[in-house]
mmCIF file of N, CA and C in Angstrom:
data_model
loop_
_atom_site.group_PDB
_atom_site.id
_atom_site.type_symbol
_atom_site.label_atom_id
_atom_site.label_comp_id
_atom_site.label_asym_id
_atom_site.label_seq_id
_atom_site.Cartn_x
_atom_site.Cartn_y
_atom_site.Cartn_z
ATOM 1 N N MET A 1 0.915 -0.923 -0.079
ATOM 2 C CA MET A 1 -0.097 -0.152 -0.012
ATOM 3 C C MET A 1 1.076 1.396 -0.112
ATOM 4 N N PHE A 2 1.881 0.997 0.770
ATOM 5 C CA PHE A 2 2.822 2.417 0.647
ATOM 6 C C PHE A 2 3.380 2.720 -0.406
ATOM 7 N N ILE A 3 4.003 1.613 -0.858
ATOM 8 C CA ILE A 3 4.653 1.563 -2.409
ATOM 9 C C ILE A 3 3.607 2.312 -3.453
ATOM 10 N N PHE A 4 2.536 1.834 -3.535
ATOM 11 C CA PHE A 4 1.324 2.306 -4.469
ATOM 12 C C PHE A 4 1.554 3.787 -4.210
ATOM 13 N N TYR A 5 1.051 4.493 -2.674
ATOM 14 C CA TYR A 5 1.243 5.595 -2.676
ATOM 15 C C TYR A 5 2.272 6.346 -3.039
ATOM 16 N N ILE A 6 3.701 6.148 -2.751
ATOM 17 C CA ILE A 6 4.714 6.557 -3.531
ATOM 18 C C ILE A 6 4.438 6.629 -5.366
ATOM 19 N N PHE A 7 4.045 5.608 -5.716
ATOM 20 C CA PHE A 7 3.760 5.394 -7.125
ATOM 21 C C PHE A 7 2.688 6.471 -7.505
ATOM 22 N N ILE A 8 1.774 6.846 -6.740
ATOM 23 C CA ILE A 8 0.624 7.546 -7.328
ATOM 24 C C ILE A 8 1.250 9.143 -7.026
ATOM 25 N N LYS A 9 1.884 9.476 -6.014
ATOM 26 C CA LYS A 9 2.697 10.767 -5.786
ATOM 27 C C LYS A 9 3.578 11.048 -7.073
ATOM 28 N N VAL A 10 4.394 10.131 -7.404
ATOM 29 C CA VAL A 10 5.483 10.264 -8.232
ATOM 30 C C VAL A 10 4.568 10.497 -9.871
ATOM 31 N N TYR A 11 3.505 9.842 -10.054
ATOM 32 C CA TYR A 11 2.813 9.856 -11.086
ATOM 33 C C TYR A 11 2.480 11.471 -11.403
ATOM 34 N N LEU A 12 1.612 11.718 -10.082
ATOM 35 C CA LEU A 12 1.170 13.332 -10.140
ATOM 36 C C LEU A 12 1.997 14.135 -10.395
ATOM 37 N N TYR A 13 3.157 13.951 -9.833
ATOM 38 C CA TYR A 13 4.182 14.888 -9.783
ATOM 39 C C TYR A 13 4.809 15.339 -11.216
ATOM 40 N N LEU A 14 5.038 13.716 -11.995
ATOM 41 C CA LEU A 14 5.401 13.911 -13.368
ATOM 42 C C LEU A 14 4.438 14.615 -14.277
ATOM 43 N N LEU A 15 3.209 14.340 -13.954
ATOM 44 C CA LEU A 15 2.032 14.751 -14.612
ATOM 45 C C LEU A 15 2.185 16.309 -14.585
ATOM 46 N N VAL A 16 2.143 16.786 -13.464
ATOM 47 C CA VAL A 16 1.959 18.521 -13.174
ATOM 48 C C VAL A 16 3.304 19.008 -14.050
ATOM 49 N N ARG A 17 4.301 18.445 -13.802
ATOM 50 C CA ARG A 17 5.926 18.852 -14.282
ATOM 51 C C ARG A 17 5.462 18.793 -16.031
ATOM 52 N N GLY A 18 4.711 17.891 -16.573
ATOM 53 C CA GLY A 18 4.750 17.917 -18.020
ATOM 54 C C GLY A 18 3.587 18.841 -18.156
ATOM 55 N N VAL A 19 2.714 19.380 -17.529
ATOM 56 C CA VAL A 19 1.881 20.141 -17.924
ATOM 57 C C VAL A 19 2.377 21.386 -17.762
ATOM 58 N N MET A 20 3.025 21.678 -16.746
ATOM 59 C CA MET A 20 3.990 22.917 -16.542
ATOM 60 C C MET A 20 4.704 23.537 -17.577
ATOM 61 N N SER A 21 5.562 22.348 -18.119
ATOM 62 C CA SER A 21 6.540 22.665 -18.807
ATOM 63 C C SER A 21 6.013 22.849 -20.325
ATOM 64 N N PHE A 22 4.808 22.302 -20.472
ATOM 65 C CA PHE A 22 4.090 22.442 -21.892
ATOM 66 C C PHE A 22 3.524 23.770 -22.092
ATOM 67 N N PHE A 23 2.986 24.460 -20.745
ATOM 68 C CA PHE A 23 2.360 25.729 -20.546
ATOM 69 C C PHE A 23 3.895 26.534 -20.851
ATOM 70 N N TYR A 24 4.572 26.392 -19.908
ATOM 71 C CA TYR A 24 5.942 27.164 -19.874
ATOM 72 C C TYR A 24 6.677 27.388 -21.453
ATOM 73 N N GLN A 25 6.682 25.978 -22.471
ATOM 74 C CA GLN A 25 7.431 26.497 -23.321
ATOM 75 C C GLN A 25 6.497 27.224 -24.523
ATOM 76 N N ASN A 26 5.118 27.170 -24.573
ATOM 77 C CA ASN A 26 4.215 27.929 -25.031
ATOM 78 C C ASN A 26 4.347 29.140 -24.742
ATOM 79 N N LYS A 27 4.123 29.635 -23.305
ATOM 80 C CA LYS A 27 4.621 31.048 -23.221
ATOM 81 C C LYS A 27 5.908 31.700 -23.650
ATOM 82 N N VAL A 28 7.096 30.759 -23.712
ATOM 83 C CA VAL A 28 8.474 31.257 -24.152
ATOM 84 C C VAL A 28 8.235 31.388 -25.346
ATOM 85 N N LYS A 29 7.360 30.608 -25.984
ATOM 86 C CA LYS A 29 7.328 31.087 -27.983
ATOM 87 C C LYS A 29 6.610 32.264 -28.046
ATOM 88 N N LYS A 30 5.605 32.687 -27.292
ATOM 89 C CA LYS A 30 5.050 33.962 -27.575
ATOM 90 C C LYS A 30 5.635 34.831 -27.105
ATOM 91 N N ARG A 31 6.599 34.736 -25.905
ATOM 92 C CA ARG A 31 7.264 35.855 -25.535
ATOM 93 C C ARG A 31 8.317 36.281 -26.661
ATOM 94 N N ARG A 32 8.957 35.172 -27.089
ATOM 95 C CA ARG A 32 10.117 35.117 -28.143
ATOM 96 C C ARG A 32 9.369 35.768 -29.514
ATOM 97 N N PHE A 33 8.203 35.408 -29.892
ATOM 98 C CA PHE A 33 7.485 36.193 -30.670
ATOM 99 C C PHE A 33 7.355 37.603 -30.700
ATOM 100 N N PHE A 34 6.865 37.858 -29.246
ATOM 101 C CA PHE A 34 6.422 39.347 -29.369
ATOM 102 C C PHE A 34 7.900 40.405 -29.113
ATOM 103 N N LYS A 35 8.630 39.932 -27.976
ATOM 104 C CA LYS A 35 9.467 40.680 -27.472
ATOM 105 C C LYS A 35 11.005 40.360 -27.943
ATOM 106 N N GLY A 36 11.019 39.288 -28.477
ATOM 107 C CA GLY A 36 12.585 39.025 -29.228
ATOM 108 C C GLY A 36 13.415 38.773 -28.149
ATOM 109 N N ASN A 37 13.259 38.565 -27.096
ATOM 110 C CA ASN A 37 14.446 38.878 -25.888
ATOM 111 C C ASN A 37 14.294 37.561 -25.050
ATOM 112 N N PRO A 38 14.367 36.245 -25.458
ATOM 113 C CA PRO A 38 14.345 34.969 -25.043
ATOM 114 C C PRO A 38 15.416 34.661 -23.809
ATOM 115 N N GLU A 39 16.699 35.426 -23.952
ATOM 116 C CA GLU A 39 17.487 35.060 -23.188
ATOM 117 C C GLU A 39 17.365 35.502 -21.627
ATOM 118 N N GLY A 40 16.801 36.596 -21.882
ATOM 119 C CA GLY A 40 16.602 37.457 -20.601
ATOM 120 C C GLY A 40 15.296 36.728 -20.081
ATOM 121 N N MET A 41 14.305 36.761 -20.432
ATOM 122 C CA MET A 41 13.003 35.823 -20.469
ATOM 123 C C MET A 41 13.341 34.538 -19.520
ATOM 124 N N PHE A 42 14.068 33.807 -20.264
ATOM 125 C CA PHE A 42 14.317 32.570 -19.675
ATOM 126 C C PHE A 42 15.118 32.694 -18.621
ATOM 127 N N ARG A 43 16.179 33.377 -18.535
ATOM 128 C CA ARG A 43 16.841 33.690 -17.044
ATOM 129 C C ARG A 43 16.007 33.954 -15.756
ATOM 130 N N HIS A 44 14.975 34.914 -16.248
ATOM 131 C CA HIS A 44 13.955 35.465 -15.270
ATOM 132 C C HIS A 44 13.059 34.190 -14.533
ATOM 133 N N SER A 45 12.601 33.510 -15.808
ATOM 134 C CA SER A 45 11.627 32.693 -15.564
ATOM 135 C C SER A 45 12.219 31.012 -14.777
ATOM 136 N N LYS A 46 13.224 31.144 -14.712
ATOM 137 C CA LYS A 46 13.982 29.502 -14.555
ATOM 138 C C LYS A 46 14.002 29.422 -12.987
ATOM 139 N N ARG A 47 13.717 30.668 -12.078
ATOM 140 C CA ARG A 47 13.237 30.145 -10.614
ATOM 141 C C ARG A 47 12.077 29.741 -10.501
ATOM 142 N N TYR A 48 11.131 29.788 -11.482
ATOM 143 C CA TYR A 48 9.585 29.082 -10.930
ATOM 144 C C TYR A 48 9.431 27.670 -11.532
ATOM 145 N N ILE A 49 10.590 26.968 -12.108
ATOM 146 C CA ILE A 49 10.616 25.727 -12.720
ATOM 147 C C ILE A 49 11.235 24.641 -11.293
#
């Protein structure tokens, strides 16, 4: 039961990470398209990952 609980927590963590990275990549693409300064934006947003 405990191993099953750990498996569910890891699965949820990976799911959240995948969704977050998916939205983050979309945001970076839009910012790069609008602002043209992806390096500064990436350095700024690295803390939130």
